Short mmCIF file of C-alpha atoms in Angstrom, two decimals:
data_model
loop_
_atom_site.label_atom_id
_atom_site.label_comp_id
_atom_site.label_asym_id
_atom_site.label_seq_id
_atom_site.Cartn_x
_atom_site.Cartn_y
_atom_site.Cartn_z
CA UNK E 180 22.53 35.85 3.22
CA UNK E 181 22.88 32.63 5.14
CA UNK E 182 24.31 29.58 3.32
CA UNK E 183 23.67 26.10 4.72
CA UNK E 184 25.25 22.85 3.58
CA UNK E 185 24.25 19.23 4.06
CA UNK E 186 25.72 15.72 3.81
CA UNK E 187 28.94 15.51 1.76
CA UNK E 188 28.58 19.09 0.57
CA UNK E 189 28.83 20.11 4.23
CA UNK E 190 31.73 17.71 4.86
CA UNK E 191 33.74 19.00 1.90
CA UNK E 192 33.19 22.68 2.69
CA UNK E 193 33.89 21.99 6.35
CA UNK E 194 31.13 24.12 7.88
CA UNK E 195 27.39 23.51 8.28
CA UNK E 196 26.43 27.13 7.76
CA UNK E 197 27.89 30.58 7.25
CA UNK E 198 26.99 34.14 6.36
CA UNK E 199 27.95 34.99 2.80
CA UNK E 200 27.96 38.34 1.01
CA UNK E 201 28.18 37.71 -2.72
CA UNK E 202 28.77 40.75 -4.97
CA UNK E 203 25.80 42.33 -6.76
CA UNK E 204 26.86 40.67 -10.02
CA UNK E 205 25.87 37.26 -8.55
CA UNK E 206 22.20 37.00 -9.45
CA UNK E 207 21.36 33.34 -10.04
CA UNK E 208 21.95 30.13 -8.11
CA UNK E 209 24.45 29.10 -10.80
CA UNK E 210 26.41 32.32 -10.45
CA UNK E 211 26.47 31.86 -6.69
CA UNK E 212 27.86 28.34 -7.14
CA UNK E 213 30.61 29.74 -9.41
CA UNK E 214 31.44 32.38 -6.81
CA UNK E 215 31.47 29.87 -3.93
CA UNK E 216 33.52 27.30 -5.88
CA UNK E 217 36.28 29.91 -6.29
CA UNK E 218 36.53 30.50 -2.52
CA UNK E 219 38.86 27.59 -1.76
CA UNK E 220 39.68 23.91 -2.07
CA UNK E 221 36.78 22.60 0.01
CA UNK E 222 34.26 24.65 -1.94
CA UNK E 223 35.82 23.58 -5.24
CA UNK E 224 35.54 19.92 -4.16
CA UNK E 225 31.93 20.36 -3.04
CA UNK E 226 30.91 21.86 -6.38
CA UNK E 227 33.25 19.80 -8.60
CA UNK E 228 30.35 17.94 -10.12
CA UNK E 229 27.68 20.60 -10.52
CA UNK E 230 25.02 18.11 -11.55
CA UNK E 231 25.18 16.29 -8.25
CA UNK E 232 24.50 19.36 -6.12
CA UNK E 233 20.94 20.56 -5.51
CA UNK E 234 19.88 23.92 -4.12
CA UNK E 235 17.02 25.34 -2.09
CA UNK E 236 16.13 29.00 -1.53
CA UNK E 237 14.32 29.73 1.70
CA UNK E 238 13.59 26.00 2.06
CA UNK E 239 12.11 25.49 -1.43
CA UNK E 240 13.77 23.47 -4.19
CA UNK E 241 15.14 25.68 -6.99
CA UNK E 242 17.05 25.20 -10.25
CA UNK E 243 20.43 26.66 -11.14
CA UNK E 244 18.71 29.40 -13.14
CA UNK E 245 16.57 30.67 -10.27
CA UNK E 246 17.40 34.28 -9.26
CA UNK E 247 18.61 34.48 -5.67
CA UNK E 248 16.96 37.91 -5.38
CA UNK E 249 16.02 38.69 -1.78
CA UNK E 250 16.30 35.14 -0.41
CA UNK E 251 17.51 35.00 3.19
CA UNK E 252 18.80 31.43 3.10
CA UNK E 253 20.35 29.27 0.42
CA UNK E 254 21.04 25.56 0.91
CA UNK E 255 23.26 23.21 -1.07
CA UNK E 256 23.09 19.43 -0.78
CA UNK E 257 23.44 16.16 -2.70
CA UNK E 258 20.45 14.39 -4.27
CA UNK E 259 18.17 13.29 -1.45
CA UNK E 260 18.14 9.76 -0.07
CA UNK E 261 15.37 9.81 2.52
CA UNK E 262 12.38 7.52 2.75
CA UNK O 190 -9.60 19.32 1.96
CA UNK O 191 -8.28 17.72 5.14
CA UNK O 192 -4.97 18.74 6.73
CA UNK O 193 -2.20 16.15 6.63
CA UNK O 194 -0.35 15.14 9.80
CA UNK O 195 3.39 15.52 9.20
CA UNK O 196 6.13 14.90 11.75
CA UNK O 197 9.93 14.80 11.50
CA UNK O 198 11.37 13.32 14.65
CA UNK O 199 14.25 11.33 16.13
CA UNK O 200 11.96 8.99 18.11
CA UNK O 201 10.39 5.81 16.80
CA UNK O 202 6.68 5.86 15.98
CA UNK O 203 3.72 3.61 16.73
CA UNK O 204 1.98 2.45 13.54
CA UNK O 205 -1.25 1.43 15.24
CA UNK O 206 -1.54 4.58 17.35
CA UNK O 207 -1.21 6.63 14.17
CA UNK O 208 -3.69 4.46 12.29
CA UNK O 209 -6.16 4.66 15.18
CA UNK O 210 -5.82 8.45 15.27
CA UNK O 211 -6.95 8.55 11.61
CA UNK O 212 -9.82 6.09 11.79
CA UNK O 213 -11.20 6.25 15.36
CA UNK O 214 -14.93 6.86 15.56
CA UNK O 215 -15.34 7.15 11.78
CA UNK O 216 -17.69 5.18 9.55
CA UNK O 217 -16.70 6.68 6.21
CA UNK O 218 -13.23 5.14 5.77
CA UNK O 219 -13.14 1.90 3.81
CA UNK O 220 -9.42 1.51 3.16
CA UNK O 221 -6.23 2.25 5.08
CA UNK O 222 -2.81 1.70 3.56
CA UNK O 223 0.14 1.94 5.95
CA UNK O 224 3.64 1.90 4.51
CA UNK O 225 6.57 1.38 6.85
CA UNK O 226 10.13 1.81 5.62
CA UNK O 227 12.79 -0.09 7.57
CA UNK O 228 16.58 0.07 7.78
CA UNK O 229 17.97 -2.85 5.79
CA UNK O 230 21.32 -4.59 6.10
CA UNK O 231 21.64 -7.86 4.26
CA UNK O 232 25.43 -7.87 4.14
CA UNK O 233 25.76 -7.71 7.92
CA UNK O 234 28.25 -4.83 7.60
CA UNK O 235 25.98 -1.99 8.73
CA UNK O 236 26.09 -0.77 12.31
CA UNK O 237 23.51 1.95 11.65
CA UNK O 238 22.29 4.53 9.18
CA UNK O 239 22.70 8.15 10.17
CA UNK O 240 19.89 10.24 8.76
CA UNK O 241 20.74 13.89 8.34
CA UNK O 242 17.93 16.30 7.49
CA UNK O 243 17.33 19.96 6.76
CA UNK O 244 15.21 21.12 9.70
CA UNK O 245 12.29 23.25 8.62
CA UNK O 246 12.57 22.33 4.97
CA UNK O 247 12.05 18.61 5.66
CA UNK O 248 8.65 19.27 7.27
CA UNK O 249 7.72 21.95 4.71
CA UNK O 250 8.58 19.74 1.73
CA UNK O 251 6.67 16.74 3.11
CA UNK O 252 3.66 18.99 3.67
CA UNK O 253 3.93 20.21 0.05
CA UNK O 254 4.00 16.61 -1.24
CA UNK O 255 1.12 15.66 1.08
CA UNK O 256 -0.94 18.58 -0.21
CA UNK O 257 -0.28 17.44 -3.77
CA UNK O 258 -1.55 13.96 -2.83
CA UNK O 259 -4.65 15.47 -1.20
CA UNK O 260 -5.36 17.50 -4.35
CA UNK O 261 -5.04 14.37 -6.43
CA UNK O 262 -7.06 11.81 -4.47
CA UNK O 263 -10.13 12.19 -2.24
CA UNK O 264 -8.39 11.12 0.96
CA UNK O 265 -9.94 11.11 4.41
CA UNK O 266 -6.65 10.97 6.27
CA UNK O 267 -2.95 11.26 5.51
CA UNK O 268 -0.11 10.88 8.03
CA UNK O 269 3.61 11.02 7.30
CA UNK O 270 6.32 10.54 9.90
CA UNK O 271 10.01 10.58 8.98
CA UNK O 272 12.78 9.93 11.48
CA UNK O 273 16.30 11.36 11.59
CA UNK O 274 19.40 10.47 13.60
CA UNK O 275 20.99 7.07 14.11
CA UNK O 276 18.81 4.17 12.96
CA UNK O 277 19.81 0.55 13.47
CA UNK O 278 19.14 -2.31 11.02
CA UNK O 279 15.56 -3.55 11.37
CA UNK O 280 14.36 -0.26 12.84
CA UNK O 281 11.64 1.94 11.33
CA UNK O 282 12.60 5.01 9.27
CA UNK O 283 9.41 6.30 7.68
CA UNK O 284 5.66 5.86 7.95
CA UNK O 285 2.97 6.89 5.47
CA UNK O 286 -0.69 6.19 6.19
CA UNK O 287 -3.39 7.02 3.65
CA UNK O 288 -7.07 6.54 4.47
CA UNK O 289 -9.81 6.74 1.86
CA UNK O 290 -13.24 5.43 0.94
CA UNK O 291 -11.82 2.97 -1.56
CA UNK O 292 -8.62 0.98 -1.74
CA UNK O 293 -7.35 2.25 -5.11
CA UNK O 294 -7.03 5.82 -3.81
CA UNK O 295 -5.38 4.76 -0.56
CA UNK O 296 -2.80 2.59 -2.36
CA UNK O 297 -2.05 5.22 -5.00
CA UNK O 298 -1.71 8.07 -2.51
CA UNK O 299 0.60 6.12 -0.19
CA UNK O 300 2.86 5.04 -3.06
CA UNK O 301 2.86 8.58 -4.51
CA UNK O 302 3.90 9.97 -1.10
CA UNK O 303 6.78 7.50 -0.83
CA UNK O 304 8.02 8.09 -4.39
CA UNK O 305 8.06 11.85 -3.88
CA UNK O 306 9.52 11.66 -0.38
CA UNK O 307 12.47 9.70 -1.74
CA UNK O 308 13.38 12.34 -4.30
CA UNK O 309 12.15 15.62 -2.76
CA UNK O 310 12.37 15.44 1.04
CA UNK O 311 15.74 16.76 2.26
CA UNK O 312 17.15 13.72 4.05
CA UNK O 313 20.51 12.08 3.49
CA UNK O 314 21.71 8.69 4.70
CA UNK O 315 25.25 7.97 5.81
CA UNK O 316 26.32 4.43 6.62
CA UNK O 317 28.13 3.59 9.86
CA UNK O 318 29.99 0.32 9.47
CA UNK O 319 30.23 -2.49 11.98
CA UNK O 320 34.01 -2.50 11.63
CA UNK O 321 34.14 1.17 12.59
CA UNK O 322 35.59 2.24 9.23
CA UNK O 323 34.35 5.51 7.73
CA UNK O 324 31.07 4.78 5.96
CA UNK O 325 29.81 6.31 2.73
CA UNK O 326 26.84 8.50 1.96
CA UNK O 327 24.10 6.45 0.32
CA UNK O 328 23.79 7.44 -3.33
CA UNK O 329 20.51 8.51 -4.86
CA UNK O 330 19.06 5.93 -7.24
CA UNK O 331 17.97 6.68 -10.79
CA UNK O 332 15.12 4.22 -10.20
CA UNK O 333 13.72 6.56 -7.54
CA UNK O 334 13.65 9.45 -10.01
CA UNK O 335 11.90 7.18 -12.50
CA UNK O 336 9.36 6.14 -9.86
CA UNK O 337 8.58 9.80 -9.18
CA UNK O 338 8.42 10.72 -12.84
CA UNK O 339 5.84 8.08 -13.68
CA UNK O 340 3.18 9.96 -11.65
CA UNK O 341 3.35 12.85 -14.13
CA UNK O 342 1.98 10.57 -16.83
CA UNK O 343 -0.86 9.16 -14.73
CA UNK O 344 -4.42 10.40 -14.48
CA UNK O 345 -5.44 11.87 -11.11
CA UNK O 346 -7.83 9.10 -10.24
CA UNK O 347 -7.04 5.53 -11.17
CA UNK O 348 -9.55 4.19 -13.69
CA UNK O 349 -10.89 1.42 -11.52
CA UNK Z 159 9.60 -19.31 -1.71
CA UNK Z 160 8.16 -18.38 1.67
CA UNK Z 161 4.83 -19.72 2.93
CA UNK Z 162 2.05 -17.15 3.29
CA UNK Z 163 0.12 -16.80 6.55
CA UNK Z 164 -3.60 -17.04 5.78
CA UNK Z 165 -6.41 -16.96 8.31
CA UNK Z 166 -10.20 -16.80 7.98
CA UNK Z 167 -11.73 -15.96 11.34
CA UNK Z 168 -14.65 -14.32 13.11
CA UNK Z 169 -12.43 -12.43 15.58
CA UNK Z 170 -10.83 -9.06 14.97
CA UNK Z 171 -7.10 -8.96 14.26
CA UNK Z 172 -4.16 -6.92 15.55
CA UNK Z 173 -2.34 -5.14 12.70
CA UNK Z 174 0.84 -4.49 14.67
CA UNK Z 175 1.09 -7.99 16.09
CA UNK Z 176 0.84 -9.36 12.54
CA UNK Z 177 3.37 -6.87 11.23
CA UNK Z 178 5.77 -7.66 14.08
CA UNK Z 179 5.43 -11.38 13.38
CA UNK Z 180 6.66 -10.74 9.82
CA UNK Z 181 9.52 -8.37 10.58
CA UNK Z 182 10.82 -9.28 14.07
CA UNK Z 183 14.55 -9.91 14.24
CA UNK Z 184 15.06 -9.43 10.50
CA UNK Z 185 17.46 -7.04 8.80
CA UNK Z 186 16.56 -7.83 5.19
CA UNK Z 187 13.10 -6.23 4.98
CA UNK Z 188 13.03 -2.64 3.72
CA UNK Z 189 9.33 -2.14 3.06
CA UNK Z 190 6.11 -3.23 4.70
CA UNK Z 191 2.71 -2.38 3.23
CA UNK Z 192 -0.30 -3.09 5.43
CA UNK Z 193 -3.75 -2.75 3.92
CA UNK Z 194 -6.75 -2.70 6.25
CA UNK Z 195 -10.28 -2.85 4.85
CA UNK Z 196 -12.99 -1.39 7.08
CA UNK Z 197 -16.78 -1.60 7.14
CA UNK Z 198 -18.12 1.68 5.76
CA UNK Z 199 -21.49 3.32 6.31
CA UNK Z 200 -21.76 6.90 5.19
CA UNK Z 201 -25.53 6.96 4.95
CA UNK Z 202 -25.97 6.03 8.60
CA UNK Z 203 -28.45 3.29 7.63
CA UNK Z 204 -26.22 0.27 8.22
CA UNK Z 205 -26.43 -1.66 11.47
CA UNK Z 206 -23.82 -4.21 10.37
CA UNK Z 207 -22.52 -6.23 7.46
CA UNK Z 208 -22.95 -9.97 7.66
CA UNK Z 209 -20.10 -11.73 5.94
CA UNK Z 210 -20.93 -15.23 4.77
CA UNK Z 211 -18.09 -17.42 3.55
CA UNK Z 212 -17.46 -20.86 2.11
CA UNK Z 213 -15.41 -22.62 4.80
CA UNK Z 214 -12.46 -24.48 3.40
CA UNK Z 215 -12.64 -22.85 0.00
CA UNK Z 216 -12.14 -19.35 1.44
CA UNK Z 217 -8.79 -20.32 2.99
CA UNK Z 218 -7.78 -22.42 -0.04
CA UNK Z 219 -8.58 -19.67 -2.53
CA UNK Z 220 -6.72 -17.00 -0.52
CA UNK Z 221 -3.70 -19.32 -0.34
CA UNK Z 222 -3.89 -19.78 -4.14
CA UNK Z 223 -3.92 -15.99 -4.68
CA UNK Z 224 -1.11 -15.54 -2.14
CA UNK Z 225 0.99 -18.14 -3.93
CA UNK Z 226 0.44 -16.31 -7.22
CA UNK Z 227 1.67 -13.10 -5.54
CA UNK Z 228 4.72 -14.91 -4.17
CA UNK Z 229 5.53 -16.26 -7.64
CA UNK Z 230 5.28 -12.79 -9.06
CA UNK Z 231 7.22 -10.68 -6.56
CA UNK Z 232 10.23 -11.50 -4.37
CA UNK Z 233 8.39 -11.10 -1.07
CA UNK Z 234 9.86 -11.79 2.35
CA UNK Z 235 6.51 -12.02 4.10
CA UNK Z 236 2.83 -12.15 3.21
CA UNK Z 237 -0.07 -12.28 5.66
CA UNK Z 238 -3.77 -12.26 4.82
CA UNK Z 239 -6.57 -12.30 7.39
CA UNK Z 240 -10.23 -12.14 6.38
CA UNK Z 241 -13.07 -12.00 8.89
CA UNK Z 242 -16.56 -13.41 8.60
CA UNK Z 243 -19.73 -12.95 10.64
CA UNK Z 244 -21.34 -9.71 11.79
CA UNK Z 245 -19.13 -6.66 11.32
CA UNK Z 246 -20.18 -3.20 12.53
CA UNK Z 247 -19.44 0.08 10.72
CA UNK Z 248 -15.87 1.23 11.41
CA UNK Z 249 -14.70 -2.31 12.23
CA UNK Z 250 -11.93 -4.16 10.37
CA UNK Z 251 -12.83 -6.74 7.71
CA UNK Z 252 -9.60 -7.68 5.98
CA UNK Z 253 -5.85 -7.32 6.43
CA UNK Z 254 -3.10 -7.83 3.89
CA UNK Z 255 0.54 -7.30 4.83
CA UNK Z 256 3.31 -7.61 2.25
CA UNK Z 257 6.96 -7.32 3.26
CA UNK Z 258 9.78 -6.99 0.73
CA UNK Z 259 13.24 -5.54 0.19
CA UNK Z 260 11.86 -2.62 -1.80
CA UNK Z 261 8.68 -0.62 -1.66
CA UNK Z 262 7.50 -1.18 -5.25
CA UNK Z 263 7.16 -4.95 -4.71
CA UNK Z 264 5.42 -4.54 -1.36
CA UNK Z 265 2.88 -2.05 -2.76
CA UNK Z 266 2.21 -4.10 -5.90
CA UNK Z 267 1.81 -7.39 -4.05
CA UNK Z 268 -0.57 -5.94 -1.44
CA UNK Z 269 -2.75 -4.32 -4.09
CA UNK Z 270 -2.71 -7.47 -6.23
CA UNK Z 271 -3.84 -9.53 -3.21
CA UNK Z 272 -6.73 -7.16 -2.52
CA UNK Z 273 -7.87 -7.00 -6.15
CA UNK Z 274 -7.91 -10.79 -6.42
CA UNK Z 275 -9.46 -11.31 -3.00
CA UNK Z 276 -12.38 -9.11 -4.02
CA UNK Z 277 -13.20 -11.17 -7.08
CA UNK Z 278 -12.03 -14.70 -6.19
CA UNK Z 279 -12.35 -15.29 -2.46
CA UNK Z 280 -15.75 -16.83 -1.62
CA UNK Z 281 -17.22 -14.20 0.72
CA UNK Z 282 -20.57 -12.47 0.39
CA UNK Z 283 -21.80 -9.40 2.24
CA UNK Z 284 -25.37 -8.89 3.37
CA UNK Z 285 -26.48 -5.60 4.86
CA UNK Z 286 -28.37 -5.44 8.15
CA UNK Z 287 -30.21 -2.15 8.38
CA UNK Z 288 -30.53 0.10 11.41
CA UNK Z 289 -34.33 0.19 10.96
CA UNK Z 290 -34.47 -3.60 11.14
CA UNK Z 291 -35.80 -3.95 7.59
CA UNK Z 292 -34.52 -6.85 5.51
CA UNK Z 293 -31.21 -5.79 3.98
CA UNK Z 294 -29.83 -6.64 0.57
CA UNK Z 295 -26.85 -8.64 -0.55
CA UNK Z 296 -24.07 -6.32 -1.66
CA UNK Z 297 -23.66 -6.55 -5.44
CA UNK Z 298 -20.32 -7.29 -7.04
CA UNK Z 299 -18.82 -4.28 -8.81
CA UNK Z 300 -17.64 -4.29 -12.42
CA UNK Z 301 -14.80 -2.01 -11.26
CA UNK Z 302 -13.48 -4.85 -9.09
CA UNK Z 303 -13.34 -7.17 -12.09
CA UNK Z 304 -11.52 -4.46 -14.01
CA UNK Z 305 -9.05 -3.97 -11.15
CA UNK Z 306 -8.29 -7.69 -11.20
CA UNK Z 307 -8.03 -7.86 -14.99
CA UNK Z 308 -5.40 -5.11 -15.20
CA UNK Z 309 -2.83 -7.39 -13.51
CA UNK Z 310 -2.92 -9.72 -16.52
CA UNK Z 311 -1.47 -6.96 -18.68
CA UNK Z 312 1.31 -6.02 -16.27
CA UNK Z 313 4.87 -7.29 -16.20
CA UNK Z 314 5.83 -9.40 -13.18
CA UNK Z 315 8.17 -6.84 -11.68
CA UNK Z 316 7.40 -3.16 -11.92
CA UNK Z 317 10.01 -1.36 -13.98
CA UNK Z 318 11.26 0.92 -11.23
CA UNK I 194 -22.53 -35.71 -4.70
CA UNK I 195 -22.94 -32.92 -2.19
CA UNK I 196 -24.31 -29.58 -3.38
CA UNK I 197 -23.73 -26.44 -1.30
CA UNK I 198 -25.29 -23.04 -1.81
CA UNK I 199 -24.30 -19.60 -0.59
CA UNK I 200 -25.76 -16.10 -0.17
CA UNK I 201 -28.92 -15.46 -2.22
CA UNK I 202 -28.54 -18.74 -4.09
CA UNK I 203 -28.89 -20.47 -0.71
CA UNK I 204 -31.80 -18.23 0.31
CA UNK I 205 -33.73 -18.89 -2.91
CA UNK I 206 -33.20 -22.65 -2.86
CA UNK I 207 -33.98 -22.74 0.85
CA UNK I 208 -31.26 -25.12 1.99
CA UNK I 209 -27.54 -24.62 2.60
CA UNK I 210 -26.56 -28.06 1.40
CA UNK I 211 -28.01 -31.34 0.17
CA UNK I 212 -27.07 -34.64 -1.40
CA UNK I 213 -27.95 -34.76 -5.10
CA UNK I 214 -27.90 -37.68 -7.53
CA UNK I 215 -28.04 -36.31 -11.06
CA UNK I 216 -28.56 -38.83 -13.90
CA UNK I 217 -25.53 -40.02 -15.86
CA UNK I 218 -26.49 -37.72 -18.74
CA UNK I 219 -25.57 -34.70 -16.61
CA UNK I 220 -21.88 -34.29 -17.34
CA UNK I 221 -21.00 -30.58 -17.16
CA UNK I 222 -21.67 -27.83 -14.63
CA UNK I 223 -24.08 -26.25 -17.12
CA UNK I 224 -26.06 -29.48 -17.48
CA UNK I 225 -26.21 -29.79 -13.71
CA UNK I 226 -27.60 -26.24 -13.49
CA UNK I 227 -30.28 -27.15 -16.07
CA UNK I 228 -31.17 -30.26 -14.08
CA UNK I 229 -31.29 -28.39 -10.75
CA UNK I 230 -33.30 -25.47 -12.20
CA UNK I 231 -36.03 -27.94 -13.17
CA UNK I 232 -36.37 -29.26 -9.62
CA UNK I 233 -38.73 -26.56 -8.37
CA UNK I 234 -39.57 -22.92 -7.93
CA UNK I 235 -36.72 -22.04 -5.55
CA UNK I 236 -34.16 -23.66 -7.81
CA UNK I 237 -35.62 -21.95 -10.87
CA UNK I 238 -35.37 -18.58 -9.07
CA UNK I 239 -31.80 -19.25 -7.97
CA UNK I 240 -30.68 -20.03 -11.50
CA UNK I 241 -32.95 -17.57 -13.34
CA UNK I 242 -30.02 -15.44 -14.38
CA UNK I 243 -27.34 -17.98 -15.21
CA UNK I 244 -24.64 -15.34 -15.65
CA UNK I 245 -24.90 -14.23 -12.07
CA UNK I 246 -24.27 -17.66 -10.58
CA UNK I 247 -20.74 -18.98 -10.12
CA UNK I 248 -19.71 -22.54 -9.41
CA UNK I 249 -16.89 -24.35 -7.62
CA UNK I 250 -16.01 -28.06 -7.80
CA UNK I 251 -14.29 -29.43 -4.72
CA UNK I 252 -13.57 -25.84 -3.60
CA UNK I 253 -12.00 -24.66 -6.88
CA UNK I 254 -13.60 -22.11 -9.23
CA UNK I 255 -14.90 -23.70 -12.44
CA UNK I 256 -16.71 -22.57 -15.60
CA UNK I 257 -20.07 -23.81 -16.86
CA UNK I 258 -18.30 -26.11 -19.34
CA UNK I 259 -16.23 -27.94 -16.71
CA UNK I 260 -17.09 -31.68 -16.47
CA UNK I 261 -18.40 -32.59 -13.03
CA UNK I 262 -16.73 -36.01 -13.39
CA UNK I 263 -15.89 -37.50 -10.00
CA UNK I 264 -16.22 -34.30 -7.95
CA UNK I 265 -17.52 -34.88 -4.43
CA UNK I 266 -18.80 -31.35 -3.82
CA UNK I 267 -20.28 -28.70 -6.06
CA UNK I 268 -20.99 -25.16 -4.85
CA UNK I 269 -23.18 -22.45 -6.38
CA UNK I 270 -23.00 -18.81 -5.32
CA UNK I 271 -23.31 -15.21 -6.56
CA UNK I 272 -20.27 -13.17 -7.66
CA UNK I 273 -18.09 -12.68 -4.60
CA UNK I 274 -18.10 -9.49 -2.56
CA UNK I 275 -15.39 -10.05 0.04
CA UNK I 276 -12.40 -7.88 0.83
#
């Protein structure tokens, strides 16, 4: 699946998007965050405070408990500050 | 139900052109509320705000919020334009126009749109400082979450 | 406290020119709410509304309401224009623009102005019918009194 | 003092404004309404439903109990329908 990152999540990870292939055991957004956070320093920094990172699956807001199932794109970003 | 007009763009927008597009040739609109959000810099330290957005989701999420507003109030027009990119102090960032028969609906729908935009539309603001130093990302405000949450407790149509 | 701009006139007004007058060259305004009230005629029976007003008192009363709004919210600009004379369906009747640091104040002040204008500003509407028959005076609505009354129960600054 | 009338109050009375000289016994807005209503058919019609007529003294809203005192101008009109 494609992972996309925005704002300081993007800056800490160091890339705006990438293809990821999590193992089958990763089923929820939360499990995917755990898996990503273990990939390196930048990822660990991006997900250091879990509560301040939001996620979207295929461009819809989701919670940490949402199953990633057959989603093609997952996004991680800080709380929004538009408007 | 009418279809909302939603645009996410780098360019500035023209408030009157958008308002005219909604009202031209109509005799059934009694109230138009236009909200314009501007880039503020009281300290004099801001060179510009950089607005990052999630292309595709930004439009889709604004449309979802607009459809919720249209379900909730009997609107006759709803336009939302949100800019991205570098925005200088004093410049326009966002426009919401709600047109309705009566003023209460138009006011409520426009404020609802803005409250939800703030907390649900995928935009992030980074500051660029006048002194050239690395600016910070603007932090989300708890007061914006509270402003959004209060709509859950309200009846669909204001009792006026 | 700033001075409000209040005008009572027969001529139409230019929403953008008025908005620009309030915001031009400023970096401290974050939110502008512009309310436009239009002449409505869904039945297709209205030739025009004739707006009668009490010269002198109309301006004075709008200024009094505007000053109450300025006491209540930290506004950075407030403009009110109310037309009189013959107004055709689809044409503009009234404009309120409130500019503030934050959106909640701008929305609240603009809606407050409109609610009070409706019940306190000395204007009366008479209908002129398409068929030329003698039209009626528009009756005041109890809902407008209720909309005005609800401000008495509210705190000065919205808790957002 | 000068009396001015608006909307259907004006139409029923038949003049937009006039000079009036109420007797000294007329001290409140309500007493002035009583005195005016007795002046003729148009006046009686204008003030038939007291609750639907509002008054202003020197261009300020007043109640029926307000003393007219030294006011130079009194206005009578229906509930307002501007905005």
